[in-house]
Amino acid sequence: MRTREPVLVSAHRCGAGGDRELENTRPALERALALDVDFVEFDVQRCADGTLVLFHDDWLWVEGRRRWVGELTFEEFAARAPHFLRYDEVLTSLVGRARAHIDLKFTSPSAAYGHPAATYEVAATRMAVEVLGAENLIVTTLDDKAVRAVRDWADDTGHDLLVGLSLGRRVAGLPWARQVRIRLSELRPRTRYVRSRANLVVAKHTIARCGVAAFARRRGLPLLVWTVDTEESLHYWMRPGRAWLVTSNDPALAMEVRSAYPRRRAARTRAGQRPAS
């Protein structure tokens, strides 16, 4: 049965909108919080020394060549990154103001996944749980093994945590056969969701319309749709029952569209209760 609770709103990349210079920055964060959004979404990268930073891209230019963020110390990264925030300071800023939508952009060494508590993803999640509480955050990632590690750790430690496997990754530039395999695995995600143990369906809005939303309903899982920006698309996805959470580059418009729908039981939803199925 579909829930009729109001659809929640997440500010994409801290609410930077179309301005890449504002992505994952303090001005964007404060602007999103001033809107009273339900969630703030941000991208997390891990530097070589273990420092976690808010940064979307996997690499940046160093002396004329691309270097992976994961290969740079925090000092090297900070000297070259045009804009960023530290993960710990953002978590602190969100306390009592909004919930965190943490999109992990890094992975651990393959051997670490045999011991979930030893993975980098769990370390980042543990920090967020300690600051915000498991009920005030969700974790998403493109990597199936990372989802499984965080879910296993959450179960082992008794945390009721939503962890989502994201569907809709960029495939441009990949070999044609691999592009096809990836898209098929996203349009028919049952096997990946069972193996990863994801308990939150996360899909690009185009993928969500191609059967993934129906998949989430059949399995009784909450649906997070990203990134919904046009007024027409927002009217579709903000209708109660279509999704649990919508991520948008225009959270102000998303909240305006939501206001057109009845806000029945909204206070209970915003208080952090688990989404109903």
PDB file of N, CA and C in Angstrom, residues 182-216:
ATOM      1  N   ILE A 182      25.111  -2.522 -17.175  1.00  0.00           N
ATOM      2  CA  ILE A 182      24.806  -1.640 -16.046  1.00  0.00           C
ATOM      3  C   ILE A 182      23.347  -1.220 -16.073  1.00  0.00           C
ATOM      4  N   ARG A 183      22.880  -0.779 -17.236  1.00  0.00           N
ATOM      5  CA  ARG A 183      21.500  -0.313 -17.316  1.00  0.00           C
ATOM      6  C   ARG A 183      20.497  -1.436 -17.042  1.00  0.00           C
ATOM      7  N   LEU A 184      20.772  -2.613 -17.541  1.00  0.00           N
ATOM      8  CA  LEU A 184      19.874  -3.733 -17.261  1.00  0.00           C
ATOM      9  C   LEU A 184      19.836  -4.055 -15.772  1.00  0.00           C
ATOM     10  N   SER A 185      20.997  -3.965 -15.110  1.00  0.00           N
ATOM     11  CA  SER A 185      21.043  -4.254 -13.674  1.00  0.00           C
ATOM     12  C   SER A 185      20.308  -3.198 -12.865  1.00  0.00           C
ATOM     13  N   GLU A 186      20.145  -2.003 -13.449  1.00  0.00           N
ATOM     14  CA  GLU A 186      19.418  -0.931 -12.762  1.00  0.00           C
ATOM     15  C   GLU A 186      17.918  -1.007 -13.032  1.00  0.00           C
ATOM     16  N   LEU A 187      17.559  -1.372 -14.241  1.00  0.00           N
ATOM     17  CA  LEU A 187      16.146  -1.479 -14.577  1.00  0.00           C
ATOM     18  C   LEU A 187      15.511  -2.728 -13.972  1.00  0.00           C
ATOM     19  N   ARG A 188      16.341  -3.739 -13.719  1.00  0.00           N
ATOM     20  CA  ARG A 188      15.882  -4.964 -13.052  1.00  0.00           C
ATOM     21  C   ARG A 188      16.798  -5.215 -11.847  1.00  0.00           C
ATOM     22  N   PRO A 189      16.594  -4.436 -10.784  1.00  0.00           N
ATOM     23  CA  PRO A 189      17.583  -4.408  -9.701  1.00  0.00           C
ATOM     24  C   PRO A 189      17.396  -5.429  -8.588  1.00  0.00           C
ATOM     25  N   ARG A 190      16.459  -6.356  -8.738  1.00  0.00           N
ATOM     26  CA  ARG A 190      16.136  -7.248  -7.620  1.00  0.00           C
ATOM     27  C   ARG A 190      17.367  -7.965  -7.082  1.00  0.00           C
ATOM     28  N   THR A 191      18.167  -8.573  -7.971  1.00  0.00           N
ATOM     29  CA  THR A 191      19.327  -9.339  -7.518  1.00  0.00           C
ATOM     30  C   THR A 191      20.314  -8.452  -6.764  1.00  0.00           C
ATOM     31  N   ARG A 192      20.577  -7.267  -7.276  1.00  0.00           N
ATOM     32  CA  ARG A 192      21.512  -6.366  -6.615  1.00  0.00           C
ATOM     33  C   ARG A 192      20.991  -5.938  -5.244  1.00  0.00           C
ATOM     34  N   TYR A 193      19.702  -5.709  -5.141  1.00  0.00           N
ATOM     35  CA  TYR A 193      19.141  -5.277  -3.852  1.00  0.00           C
ATOM     36  C   TYR A 193      19.144  -6.410  -2.834  1.00  0.00           C
ATOM     37  N   VAL A 194      18.875  -7.605  -3.285  1.00  0.00           N
ATOM     38  CA  VAL A 194      18.906  -8.745  -2.363  1.00  0.00           C
ATOM     39  C   VAL A 194      20.327  -8.962  -1.847  1.00  0.00           C
ATOM     40  N   ARG A 195      21.301  -8.945  -2.743  1.00  0.00           N
ATOM     41  CA  ARG A 195      22.686  -9.199  -2.342  1.00  0.00           C
ATOM     42  C   ARG A 195      23.261  -8.079  -1.490  1.00  0.00           C
ATOM     43  N   SER A 196      22.918  -6.849  -1.800  1.00  0.00           N
ATOM     44  CA  SER A 196      23.475  -5.719  -1.047  1.00  0.00           C
ATOM     45  C   SER A 196      22.730  -5.470   0.261  1.00  0.00           C
ATOM     46  N   ARG A 197      21.501  -5.985   0.342  1.00  0.00           N
ATOM     47  CA  ARG A 197      20.639  -5.784   1.508  1.00  0.00           C
ATOM     48  C   ARG A 197      20.199  -4.324   1.660  1.00  0.00           C
ATOM     49  N   ALA A 198      20.235  -3.566   0.585  1.00  0.00           N
ATOM     50  CA  ALA A 198      19.759  -2.181   0.637  1.00  0.00           C
ATOM     51  C   ALA A 198      18.309  -2.148   1.093  1.00  0.00           C
ATOM     52  N   ASN A 199      17.994  -1.215   1.988  1.00  0.00           N
ATOM     53  CA  ASN A 199      16.619  -1.078   2.469  1.00  0.00           C
ATOM     54  C   ASN A 199      16.011   0.269   2.081  1.00  0.00           C
ATOM     55  N   LEU A 200      16.629   0.919   1.099  1.00  0.00           N
ATOM     56  CA  LEU A 200      16.155   2.167   0.534  1.00  0.00           C
ATOM     57  C   LEU A 200      16.448   2.128  -0.963  1.00  0.00           C
ATOM     58  N   VAL A 201      15.417   2.313  -1.790  1.00  0.00           N
ATOM     59  CA  VAL A 201      15.608   2.337  -3.242  1.00  0.00           C
ATOM     60  C   VAL A 201      15.941   3.763  -3.652  1.00  0.00           C
ATOM     61  N   VAL A 202      17.059   3.927  -4.355  1.00  0.00           N
ATOM     62  CA  VAL A 202      17.546   5.247  -4.755  1.00  0.00           C
ATOM     63  C   VAL A 202      17.710   5.233  -6.270  1.00  0.00           C
ATOM     64  N   ALA A 203      16.997   6.104  -6.976  1.00  0.00           N
ATOM     65  CA  ALA A 203      17.018   6.040  -8.438  1.00  0.00           C
ATOM     66  C   ALA A 203      16.945   7.423  -9.060  1.00  0.00           C
ATOM     67  N   LYS A 204      17.716   7.594 -10.130  1.00  0.00           N
ATOM     68  CA  LYS A 204      17.565   8.780 -10.959  1.00  0.00           C
ATOM     69  C   LYS A 204      16.132   8.819 -11.468  1.00  0.00           C
ATOM     70  N   HIS A 205      15.578  10.026 -11.634  1.00  0.00           N
ATOM     71  CA  HIS A 205      14.153  10.133 -11.935  1.00  0.00           C
ATOM     72  C   HIS A 205      13.764   9.403 -13.221  1.00  0.00           C
ATOM     73  N   THR A 206      14.637   9.378 -14.210  1.00  0.00           N
ATOM     74  CA  THR A 206      14.315   8.666 -15.444  1.00  0.00           C
ATOM     75  C   THR A 206      14.272   7.158 -15.231  1.00  0.00           C
ATOM     76  N   ILE A 207      15.187   6.642 -14.411  1.00  0.00           N
ATOM     77  CA  ILE A 207      15.199   5.211 -14.088  1.00  0.00           C
ATOM     78  C   ILE A 207      13.988   4.852 -13.234  1.00  0.00           C
ATOM     79  N   ALA A 208      13.645   5.742 -12.309  1.00  0.00           N
ATOM     80  CA  ALA A 208      12.519   5.476 -11.408  1.00  0.00           C
ATOM     81  C   ALA A 208      11.222   5.279 -12.183  1.00  0.00           C
ATOM     82  N   ARG A 209      11.057   6.014 -13.266  1.00  0.00           N
ATOM     83  CA  ARG A 209       9.821   5.912 -14.049  1.00  0.00           C
ATOM     84  C   ARG A 209       9.772   4.633 -14.880  1.00  0.00           C
ATOM     85  N   CYS A 210      10.920   3.999 -15.055  1.00  0.00           N
ATOM     86  CA  CYS A 210      10.991   2.799 -15.922  1.00  0.00           C
ATOM     87  C   CYS A 210      10.900   1.513 -15.111  1.00  0.00           C
ATOM     88  N   GLY A 211      10.006   1.494 -14.153  1.00  0.00           N
ATOM     89  CA  GLY A 211       9.750   0.275 -13.400  1.00  0.00           C
ATOM     90  C   GLY A 211      10.370   0.207 -12.030  1.00  0.00           C
ATOM     91  N   VAL A 212      11.331   1.094 -11.713  1.00  0.00           N
ATOM     92  CA  VAL A 212      11.998   1.008 -10.416  1.00  0.00           C
ATOM     93  C   VAL A 212      11.072   1.469  -9.289  1.00  0.00           C
ATOM     94  N   ALA A 213      10.250   2.480  -9.551  1.00  0.00           N
ATOM     95  CA  ALA A 213       9.289   2.917  -8.535  1.00  0.00           C
ATOM     96  C   ALA A 213       8.326   1.782  -8.198  1.00  0.00           C
ATOM     97  N   ALA A 214       7.897   1.070  -9.224  1.00  0.00           N
ATOM     98  CA  ALA A 214       7.003  -0.075  -8.992  1.00  0.00           C
ATOM     99  C   ALA A 214       7.730  -1.164  -8.219  1.00  0.00           C
ATOM    100  N   PHE A 215       9.016  -1.370  -8.527  1.00  0.00           N
ATOM    101  CA  PHE A 215       9.819  -2.352  -7.790  1.00  0.00           C
ATOM    102  C   PHE A 215       9.863  -1.998  -6.302  1.00  0.00           C
ATOM    103  N   ALA A 216      10.078  -0.725  -5.986  1.00  0.00           N
ATOM    104  CA  ALA A 216      10.121  -0.298  -4.589  1.00  0.00           C
ATOM    105  C   ALA A 216       8.797  -0.563  -3.890  1.00  0.00           C
TER     106      ALA A 216
END
